[in-house]
mmCIF file of C-alpha atoms in Angstrom:
data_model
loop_
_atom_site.group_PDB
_atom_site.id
_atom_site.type_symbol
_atom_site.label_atom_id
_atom_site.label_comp_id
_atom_site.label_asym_id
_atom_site.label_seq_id
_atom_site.Cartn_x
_atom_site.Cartn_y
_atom_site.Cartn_z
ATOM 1 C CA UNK A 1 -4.753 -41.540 17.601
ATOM 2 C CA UNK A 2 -7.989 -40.876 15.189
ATOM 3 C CA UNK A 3 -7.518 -41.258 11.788
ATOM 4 C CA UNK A 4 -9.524 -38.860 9.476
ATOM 5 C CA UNK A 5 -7.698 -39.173 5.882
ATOM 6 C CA UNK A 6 -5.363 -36.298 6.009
ATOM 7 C CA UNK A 7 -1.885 -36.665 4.798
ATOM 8 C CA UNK A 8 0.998 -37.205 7.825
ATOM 9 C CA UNK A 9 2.586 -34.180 8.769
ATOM 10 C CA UNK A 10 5.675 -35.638 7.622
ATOM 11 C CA UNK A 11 4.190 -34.844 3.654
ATOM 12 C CA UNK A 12 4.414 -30.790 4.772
ATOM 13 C CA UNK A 13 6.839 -28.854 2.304
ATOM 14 C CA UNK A 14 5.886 -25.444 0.750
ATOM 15 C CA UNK A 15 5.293 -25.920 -3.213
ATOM 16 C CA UNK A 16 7.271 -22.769 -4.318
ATOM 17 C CA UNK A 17 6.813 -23.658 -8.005
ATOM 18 C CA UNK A 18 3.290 -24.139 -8.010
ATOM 19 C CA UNK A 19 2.257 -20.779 -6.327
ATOM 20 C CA UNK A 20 -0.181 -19.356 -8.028
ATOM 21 C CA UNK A 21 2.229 -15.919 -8.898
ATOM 22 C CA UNK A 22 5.351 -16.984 -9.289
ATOM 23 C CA UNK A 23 5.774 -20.818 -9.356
ATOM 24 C CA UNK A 24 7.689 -22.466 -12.703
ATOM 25 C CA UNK A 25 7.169 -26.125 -12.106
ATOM 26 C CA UNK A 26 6.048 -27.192 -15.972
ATOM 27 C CA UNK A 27 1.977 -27.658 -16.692
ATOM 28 C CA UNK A 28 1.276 -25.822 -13.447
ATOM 29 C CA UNK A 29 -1.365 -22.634 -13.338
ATOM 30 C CA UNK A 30 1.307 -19.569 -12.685
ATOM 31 C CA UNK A 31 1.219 -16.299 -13.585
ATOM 32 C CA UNK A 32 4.697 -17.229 -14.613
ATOM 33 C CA UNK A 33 3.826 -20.423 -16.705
ATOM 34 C CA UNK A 34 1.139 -18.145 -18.637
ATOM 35 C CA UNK A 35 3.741 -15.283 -19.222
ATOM 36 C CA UNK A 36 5.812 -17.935 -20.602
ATOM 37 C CA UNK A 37 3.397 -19.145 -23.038
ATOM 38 C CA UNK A 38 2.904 -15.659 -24.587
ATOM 39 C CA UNK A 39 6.979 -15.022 -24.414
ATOM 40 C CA UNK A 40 8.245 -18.390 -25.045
ATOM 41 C CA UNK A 41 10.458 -17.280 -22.276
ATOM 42 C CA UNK A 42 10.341 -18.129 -18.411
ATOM 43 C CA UNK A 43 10.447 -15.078 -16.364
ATOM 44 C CA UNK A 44 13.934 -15.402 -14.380
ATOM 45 C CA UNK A 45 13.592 -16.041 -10.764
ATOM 46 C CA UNK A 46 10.823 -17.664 -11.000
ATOM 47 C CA UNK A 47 10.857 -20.991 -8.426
ATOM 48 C CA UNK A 48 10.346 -24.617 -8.842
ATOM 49 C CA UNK A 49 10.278 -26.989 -6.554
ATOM 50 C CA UNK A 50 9.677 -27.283 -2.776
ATOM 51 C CA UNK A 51 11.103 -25.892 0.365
ATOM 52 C CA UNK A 52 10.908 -26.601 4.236
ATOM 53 C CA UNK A 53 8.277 -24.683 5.853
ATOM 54 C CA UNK A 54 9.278 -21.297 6.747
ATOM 55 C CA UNK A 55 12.045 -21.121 4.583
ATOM 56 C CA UNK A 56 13.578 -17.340 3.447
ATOM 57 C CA UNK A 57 12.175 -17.662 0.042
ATOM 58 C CA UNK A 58 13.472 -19.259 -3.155
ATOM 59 C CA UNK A 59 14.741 -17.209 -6.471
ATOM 60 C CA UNK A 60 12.969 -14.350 -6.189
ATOM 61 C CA UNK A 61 9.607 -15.383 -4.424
ATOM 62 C CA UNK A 62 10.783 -13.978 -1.507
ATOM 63 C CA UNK A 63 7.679 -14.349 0.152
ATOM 64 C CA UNK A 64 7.962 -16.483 3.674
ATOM 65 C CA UNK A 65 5.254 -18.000 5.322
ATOM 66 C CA UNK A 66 3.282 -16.483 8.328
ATOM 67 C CA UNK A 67 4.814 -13.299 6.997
ATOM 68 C CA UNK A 68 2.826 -9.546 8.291
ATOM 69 C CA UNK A 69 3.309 -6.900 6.388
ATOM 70 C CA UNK A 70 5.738 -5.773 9.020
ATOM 71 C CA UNK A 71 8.289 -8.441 7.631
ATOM 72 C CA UNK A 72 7.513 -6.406 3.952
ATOM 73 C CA UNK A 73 10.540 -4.547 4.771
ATOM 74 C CA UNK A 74 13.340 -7.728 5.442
ATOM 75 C CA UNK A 75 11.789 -9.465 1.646
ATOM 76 C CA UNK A 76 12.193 -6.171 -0.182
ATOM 77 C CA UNK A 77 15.683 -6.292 0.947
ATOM 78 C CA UNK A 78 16.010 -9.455 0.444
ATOM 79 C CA UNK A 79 14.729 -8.718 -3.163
ATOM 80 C CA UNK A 80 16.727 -5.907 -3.840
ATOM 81 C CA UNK A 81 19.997 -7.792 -3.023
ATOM 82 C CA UNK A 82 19.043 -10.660 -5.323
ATOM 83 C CA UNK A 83 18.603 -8.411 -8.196
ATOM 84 C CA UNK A 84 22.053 -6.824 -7.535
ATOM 85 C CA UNK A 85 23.692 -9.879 -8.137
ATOM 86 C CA UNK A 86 25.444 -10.554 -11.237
ATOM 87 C CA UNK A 87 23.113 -13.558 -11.397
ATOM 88 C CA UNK A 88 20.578 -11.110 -12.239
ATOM 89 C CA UNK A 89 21.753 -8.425 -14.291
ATOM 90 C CA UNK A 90 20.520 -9.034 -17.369
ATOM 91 C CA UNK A 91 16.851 -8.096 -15.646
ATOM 92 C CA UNK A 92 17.997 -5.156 -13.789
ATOM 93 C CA UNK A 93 16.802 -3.138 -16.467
ATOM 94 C CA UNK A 94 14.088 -5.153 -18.019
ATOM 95 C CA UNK A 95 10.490 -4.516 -16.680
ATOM 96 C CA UNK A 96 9.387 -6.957 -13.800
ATOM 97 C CA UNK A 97 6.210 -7.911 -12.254
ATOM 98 C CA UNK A 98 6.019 -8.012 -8.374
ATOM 99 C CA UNK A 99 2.698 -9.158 -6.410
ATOM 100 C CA UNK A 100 1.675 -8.241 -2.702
ATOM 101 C CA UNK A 101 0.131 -10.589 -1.309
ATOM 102 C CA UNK A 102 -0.021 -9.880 2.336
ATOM 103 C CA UNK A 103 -2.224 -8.917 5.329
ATOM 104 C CA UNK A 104 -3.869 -12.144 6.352
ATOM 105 C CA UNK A 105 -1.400 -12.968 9.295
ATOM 106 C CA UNK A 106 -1.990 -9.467 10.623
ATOM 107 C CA UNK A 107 -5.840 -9.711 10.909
ATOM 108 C CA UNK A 108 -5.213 -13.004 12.409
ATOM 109 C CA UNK A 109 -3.365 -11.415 15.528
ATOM 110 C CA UNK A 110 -6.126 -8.601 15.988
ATOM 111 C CA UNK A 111 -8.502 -10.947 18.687
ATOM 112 C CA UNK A 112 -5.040 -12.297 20.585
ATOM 113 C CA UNK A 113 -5.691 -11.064 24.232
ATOM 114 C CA UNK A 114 -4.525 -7.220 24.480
ATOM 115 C CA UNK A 115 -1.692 -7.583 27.174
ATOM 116 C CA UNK A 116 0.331 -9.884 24.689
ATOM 117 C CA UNK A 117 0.481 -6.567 21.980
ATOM 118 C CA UNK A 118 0.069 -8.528 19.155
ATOM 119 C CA UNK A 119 -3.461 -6.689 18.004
ATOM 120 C CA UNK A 120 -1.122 -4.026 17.470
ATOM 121 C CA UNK A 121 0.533 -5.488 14.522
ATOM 122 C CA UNK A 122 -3.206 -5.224 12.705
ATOM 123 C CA UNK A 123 -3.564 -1.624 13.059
ATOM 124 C CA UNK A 124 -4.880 -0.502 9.575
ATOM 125 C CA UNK A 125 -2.531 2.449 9.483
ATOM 126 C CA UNK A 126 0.596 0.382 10.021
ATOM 127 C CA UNK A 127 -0.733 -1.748 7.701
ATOM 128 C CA UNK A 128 -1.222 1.272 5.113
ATOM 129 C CA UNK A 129 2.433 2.866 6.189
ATOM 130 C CA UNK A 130 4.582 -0.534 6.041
ATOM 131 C CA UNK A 131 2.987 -1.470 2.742
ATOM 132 C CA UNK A 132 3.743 2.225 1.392
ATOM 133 C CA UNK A 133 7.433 2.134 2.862
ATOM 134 C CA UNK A 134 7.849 -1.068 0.929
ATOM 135 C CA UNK A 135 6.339 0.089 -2.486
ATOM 136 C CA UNK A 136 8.471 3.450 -1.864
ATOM 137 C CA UNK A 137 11.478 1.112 -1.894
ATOM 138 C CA UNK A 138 10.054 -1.050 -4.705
ATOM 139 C CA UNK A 139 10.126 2.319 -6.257
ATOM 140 C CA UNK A 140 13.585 3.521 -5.849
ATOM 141 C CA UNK A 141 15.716 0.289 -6.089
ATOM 142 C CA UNK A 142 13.579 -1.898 -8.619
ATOM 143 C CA UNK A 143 12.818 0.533 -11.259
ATOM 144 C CA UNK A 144 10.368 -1.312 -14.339
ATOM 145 C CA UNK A 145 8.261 -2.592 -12.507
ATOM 146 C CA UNK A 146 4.376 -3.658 -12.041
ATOM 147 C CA UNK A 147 2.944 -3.745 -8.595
ATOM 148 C CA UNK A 148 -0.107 -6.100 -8.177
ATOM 149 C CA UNK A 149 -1.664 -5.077 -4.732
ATOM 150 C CA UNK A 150 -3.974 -7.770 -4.034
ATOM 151 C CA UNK A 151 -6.706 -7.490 -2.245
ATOM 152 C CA UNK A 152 -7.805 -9.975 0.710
ATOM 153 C CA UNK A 153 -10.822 -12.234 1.463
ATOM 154 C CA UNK A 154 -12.764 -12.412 4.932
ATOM 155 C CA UNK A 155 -11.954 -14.671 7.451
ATOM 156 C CA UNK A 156 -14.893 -15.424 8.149
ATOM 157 C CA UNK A 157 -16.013 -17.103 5.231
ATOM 158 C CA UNK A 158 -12.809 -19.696 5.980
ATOM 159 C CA UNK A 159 -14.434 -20.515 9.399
ATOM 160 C CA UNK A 160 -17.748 -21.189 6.887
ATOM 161 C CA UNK A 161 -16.272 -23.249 4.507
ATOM 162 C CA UNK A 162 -15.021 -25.587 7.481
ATOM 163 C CA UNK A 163 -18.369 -26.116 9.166
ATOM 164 C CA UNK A 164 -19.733 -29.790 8.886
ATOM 165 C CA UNK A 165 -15.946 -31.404 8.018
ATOM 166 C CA UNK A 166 -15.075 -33.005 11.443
ATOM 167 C CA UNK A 167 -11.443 -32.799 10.852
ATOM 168 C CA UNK A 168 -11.628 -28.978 10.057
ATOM 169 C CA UNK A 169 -13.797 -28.271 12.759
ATOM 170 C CA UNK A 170 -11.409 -30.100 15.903
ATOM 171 C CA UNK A 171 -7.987 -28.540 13.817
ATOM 172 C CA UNK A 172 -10.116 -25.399 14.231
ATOM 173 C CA UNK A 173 -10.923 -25.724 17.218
ATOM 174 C CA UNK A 174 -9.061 -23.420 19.391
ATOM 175 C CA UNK A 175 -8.024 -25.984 22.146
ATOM 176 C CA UNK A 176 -6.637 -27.728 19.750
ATOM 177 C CA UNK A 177 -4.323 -25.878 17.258
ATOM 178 C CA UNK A 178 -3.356 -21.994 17.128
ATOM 179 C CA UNK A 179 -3.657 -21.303 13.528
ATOM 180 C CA UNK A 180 -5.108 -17.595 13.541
ATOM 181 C CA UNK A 181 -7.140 -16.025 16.379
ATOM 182 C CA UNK A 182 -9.814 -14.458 14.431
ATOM 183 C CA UNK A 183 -11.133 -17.615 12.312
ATOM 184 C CA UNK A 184 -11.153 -19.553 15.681
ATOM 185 C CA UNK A 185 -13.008 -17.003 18.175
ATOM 186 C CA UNK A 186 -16.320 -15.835 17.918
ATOM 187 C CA UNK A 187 -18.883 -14.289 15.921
ATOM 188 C CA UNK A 188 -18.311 -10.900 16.377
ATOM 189 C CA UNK A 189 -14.785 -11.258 16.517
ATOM 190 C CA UNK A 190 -14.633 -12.650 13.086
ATOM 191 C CA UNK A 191 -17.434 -10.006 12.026
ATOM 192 C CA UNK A 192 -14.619 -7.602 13.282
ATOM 193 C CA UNK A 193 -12.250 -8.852 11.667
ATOM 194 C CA UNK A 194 -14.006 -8.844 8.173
ATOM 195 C CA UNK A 195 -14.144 -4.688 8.613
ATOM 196 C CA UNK A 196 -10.489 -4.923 9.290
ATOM 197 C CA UNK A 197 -9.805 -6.735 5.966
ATOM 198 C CA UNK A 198 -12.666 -4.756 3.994
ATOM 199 C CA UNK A 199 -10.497 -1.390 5.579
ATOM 200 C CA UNK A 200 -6.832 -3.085 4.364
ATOM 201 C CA UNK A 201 -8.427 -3.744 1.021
ATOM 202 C CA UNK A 202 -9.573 0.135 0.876
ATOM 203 C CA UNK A 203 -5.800 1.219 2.311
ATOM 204 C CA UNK A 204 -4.273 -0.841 -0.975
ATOM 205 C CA UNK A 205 -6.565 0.830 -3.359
ATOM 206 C CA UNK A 206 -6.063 4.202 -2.188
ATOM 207 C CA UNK A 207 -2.078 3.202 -2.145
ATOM 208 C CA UNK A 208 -2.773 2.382 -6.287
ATOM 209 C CA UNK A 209 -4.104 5.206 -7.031
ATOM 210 C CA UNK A 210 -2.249 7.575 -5.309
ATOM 211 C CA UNK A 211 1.036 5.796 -7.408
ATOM 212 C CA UNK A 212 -0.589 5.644 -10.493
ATOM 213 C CA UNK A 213 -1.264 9.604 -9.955
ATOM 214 C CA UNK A 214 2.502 10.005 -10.309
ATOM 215 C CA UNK A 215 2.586 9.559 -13.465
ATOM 216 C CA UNK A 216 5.756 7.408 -13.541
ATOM 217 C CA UNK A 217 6.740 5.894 -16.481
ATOM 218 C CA UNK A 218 9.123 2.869 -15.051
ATOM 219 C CA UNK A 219 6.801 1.873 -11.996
ATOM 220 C CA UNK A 220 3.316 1.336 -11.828
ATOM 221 C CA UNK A 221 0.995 0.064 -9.105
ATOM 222 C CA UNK A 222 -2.220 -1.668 -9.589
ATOM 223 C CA UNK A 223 -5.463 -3.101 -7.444
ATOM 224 C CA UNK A 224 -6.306 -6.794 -8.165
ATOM 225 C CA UNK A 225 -9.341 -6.989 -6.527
ATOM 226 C CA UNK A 226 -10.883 -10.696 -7.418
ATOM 227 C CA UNK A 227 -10.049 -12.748 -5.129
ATOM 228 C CA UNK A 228 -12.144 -10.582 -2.410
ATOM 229 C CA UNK A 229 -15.146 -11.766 -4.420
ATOM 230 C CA UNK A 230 -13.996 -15.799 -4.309
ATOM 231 C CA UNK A 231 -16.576 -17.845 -2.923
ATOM 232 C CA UNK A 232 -14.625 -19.365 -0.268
ATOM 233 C CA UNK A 233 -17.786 -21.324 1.572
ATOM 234 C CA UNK A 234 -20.117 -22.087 -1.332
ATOM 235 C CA UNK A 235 -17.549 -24.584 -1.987
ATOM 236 C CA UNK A 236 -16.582 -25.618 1.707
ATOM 237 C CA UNK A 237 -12.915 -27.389 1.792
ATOM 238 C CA UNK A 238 -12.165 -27.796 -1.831
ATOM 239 C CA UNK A 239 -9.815 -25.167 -2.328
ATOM 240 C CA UNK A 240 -8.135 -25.302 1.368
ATOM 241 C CA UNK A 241 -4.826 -27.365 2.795
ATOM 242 C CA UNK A 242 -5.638 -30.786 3.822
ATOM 243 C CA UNK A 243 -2.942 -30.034 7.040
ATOM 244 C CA UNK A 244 -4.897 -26.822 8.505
ATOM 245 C CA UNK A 245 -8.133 -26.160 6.835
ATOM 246 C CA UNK A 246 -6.806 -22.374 6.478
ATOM 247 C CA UNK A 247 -4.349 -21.659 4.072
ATOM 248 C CA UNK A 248 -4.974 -22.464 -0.211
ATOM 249 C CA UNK A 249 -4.415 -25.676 -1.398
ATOM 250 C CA UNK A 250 -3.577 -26.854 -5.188
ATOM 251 C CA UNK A 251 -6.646 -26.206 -6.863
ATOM 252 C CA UNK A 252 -7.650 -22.817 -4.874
ATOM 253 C CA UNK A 253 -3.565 -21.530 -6.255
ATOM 254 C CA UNK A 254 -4.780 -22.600 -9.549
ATOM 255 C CA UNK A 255 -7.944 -20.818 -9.786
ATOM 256 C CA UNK A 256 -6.378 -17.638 -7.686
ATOM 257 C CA UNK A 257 -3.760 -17.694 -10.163
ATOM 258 C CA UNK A 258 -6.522 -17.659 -13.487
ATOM 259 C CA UNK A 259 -8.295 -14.854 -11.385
ATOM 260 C CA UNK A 260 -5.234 -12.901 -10.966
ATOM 261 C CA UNK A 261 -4.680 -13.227 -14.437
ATOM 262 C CA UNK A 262 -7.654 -11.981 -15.709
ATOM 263 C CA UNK A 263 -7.839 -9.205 -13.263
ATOM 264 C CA UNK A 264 -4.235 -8.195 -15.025
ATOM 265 C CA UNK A 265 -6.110 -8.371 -18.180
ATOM 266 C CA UNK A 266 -9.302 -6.219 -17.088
ATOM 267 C CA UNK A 267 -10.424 -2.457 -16.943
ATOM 268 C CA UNK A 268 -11.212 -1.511 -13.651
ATOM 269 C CA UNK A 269 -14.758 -1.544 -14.028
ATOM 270 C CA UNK A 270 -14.444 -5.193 -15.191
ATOM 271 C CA UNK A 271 -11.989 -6.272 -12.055
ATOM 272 C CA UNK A 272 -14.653 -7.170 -9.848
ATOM 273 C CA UNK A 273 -17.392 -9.282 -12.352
ATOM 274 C CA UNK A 274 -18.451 -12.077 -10.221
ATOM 275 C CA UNK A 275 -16.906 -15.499 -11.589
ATOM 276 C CA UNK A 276 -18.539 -18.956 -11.500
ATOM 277 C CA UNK A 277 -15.396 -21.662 -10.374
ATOM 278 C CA UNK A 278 -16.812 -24.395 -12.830
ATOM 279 C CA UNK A 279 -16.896 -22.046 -15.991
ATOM 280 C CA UNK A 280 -13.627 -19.676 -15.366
ATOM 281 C CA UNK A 281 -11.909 -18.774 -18.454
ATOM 282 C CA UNK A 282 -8.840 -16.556 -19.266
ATOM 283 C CA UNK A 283 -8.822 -13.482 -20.540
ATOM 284 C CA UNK A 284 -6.224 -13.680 -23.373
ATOM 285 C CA UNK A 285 -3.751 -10.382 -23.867
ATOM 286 C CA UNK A 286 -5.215 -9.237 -27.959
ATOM 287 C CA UNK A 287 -5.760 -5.778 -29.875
ATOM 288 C CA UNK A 288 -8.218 -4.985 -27.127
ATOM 289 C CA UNK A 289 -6.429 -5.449 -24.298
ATOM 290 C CA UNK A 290 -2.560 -5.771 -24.727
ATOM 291 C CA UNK A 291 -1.201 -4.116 -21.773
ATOM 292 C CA UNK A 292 -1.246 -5.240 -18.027
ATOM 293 C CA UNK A 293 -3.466 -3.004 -16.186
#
């Protein structure tokens, strides 16, 4: 056995109250801990805490991982029955914000070999109709509430930021551990794949607007577009897991979570302003911007 300064496997729980739109553990950067500074008031549901791997969620983070958006439709009802509880009623009709965070698995499948059907599940337009079946749910069943569609990064700039760390480069290595298809082919596959990401983030936006055309007072839908601007390689494997080189680690859920933020906080025209890691500040809710948008 080789040795390269990675925590056991032993140390692997999912940190569901320090994710970076939902967690509650105290001091940590959450969209939840910075609603609660303005309201005094953490947003119910919210999680703390860990959970095995894989597990069906905690409060309402319903998110699981290795979720497609094919899965969108068992959280949302897995959502929806939460908030029907008596646990929750004093939310029901209080306005709630909901992020989307979803997409990466599926491009992951889309350079699987053919005959196993799993490319399938990356198809932009069942991307586009399962994420519109679950906000026309959202819709209908969780009235008040914000949407934050989120857009995705490349994949390829994940296989950049692991070149020249010799752990990351054997994990990634695909005769050594499956971890998504994509990252760990070849150029053009992960070339490929970038369209396929560039075409979900286009699918989300269109989604937005055509929900924010409605005109309805008690649901709204918005594009956060900043994290497809991160700069994932410039800063190699600071901001990824220790286990897998792939999925965010503490400090990228803290700075996704500041980004996220400020996109909340932004015009559109502003959304997409390129950000420097070492000198990101918050935008701060005021006269001239005090409204989520």
């Amino acid at each position: 056995m080789v040795w390269l300064g990675r925590p056991p496997i032993s140390s692997v729980f999912e940190y569901r109250g320090k994710v970076f739109s939902s967690g509650a553990d105290p001091g940590e950067y959450t969209i939840a801990n910075f609603l609660n500074h303005y309201t005094k008031q953490l947003p119910a549901g919210a999680p703390s805490g860990v959970t095995l791997p894989l597990s069906r969620g905690k409060d309402l983070n319903q998110a699981i991982s290795g979720a497609k958006v094919q899965d969108l439709k068992a959280e949302v009802s897995r959502l929806i029955r939460l908030l029907s509880t008596s646990h929750y009623a004093g939310i029901r009709n209080e306005w709630k914000l909901v992020t989307l965070f979803i997409g990466a698995n599926n491009v992951c499948l889309l350079c699987t070999p053919p005959m196993t059907r799993l490319p399938q599940l990356a198809d932009v337009e069942a991307f586009e109709h399962h994420t519109r079946m679950a906000l026309e749910r959202l819709r209908k069943h969780v009235r008040k509430s914000f949407v934050n569609l989120v857009g995705l990064f490349n994949v390829s700039s994940v296989y950049e930021a692991s070149r020249g760390d010799l752990y990351c480069e054997f994990v990634l290595d695909p005769a050594h551990m499956a971890i998504c298809s994509c990252l760990q082919g070849n150029e053009e596959q992960r070339q490929a794949s970038d369209l396929v990401v560039r075409e979900y983030n286009s699918r989300l936006e269109k989604l937005a607007k055509e929900y924010q055309a409605l005109n309805d007072s008690h649901f709204a839908v918005v594009y956060q577009p900043g994290f497809t601007i991160f700069p994932i390689a410039k800063y190699k494997q600071s901001y990824f897991s220790g286990i897998d080189c792939f999925h965010p680690n503490l400090c990228a859920n803290q700075v996704m979570a500041t980004v996220l933020w400020n996109n909340m906080f932004s015009t559109p025209q502003e959304k997409l302003e390129p950000y420097d890691l070492e000198t990101l500040s918050f935008k701060c809710p005021g006269p001239d911007r005090p409204y989520l948008q």
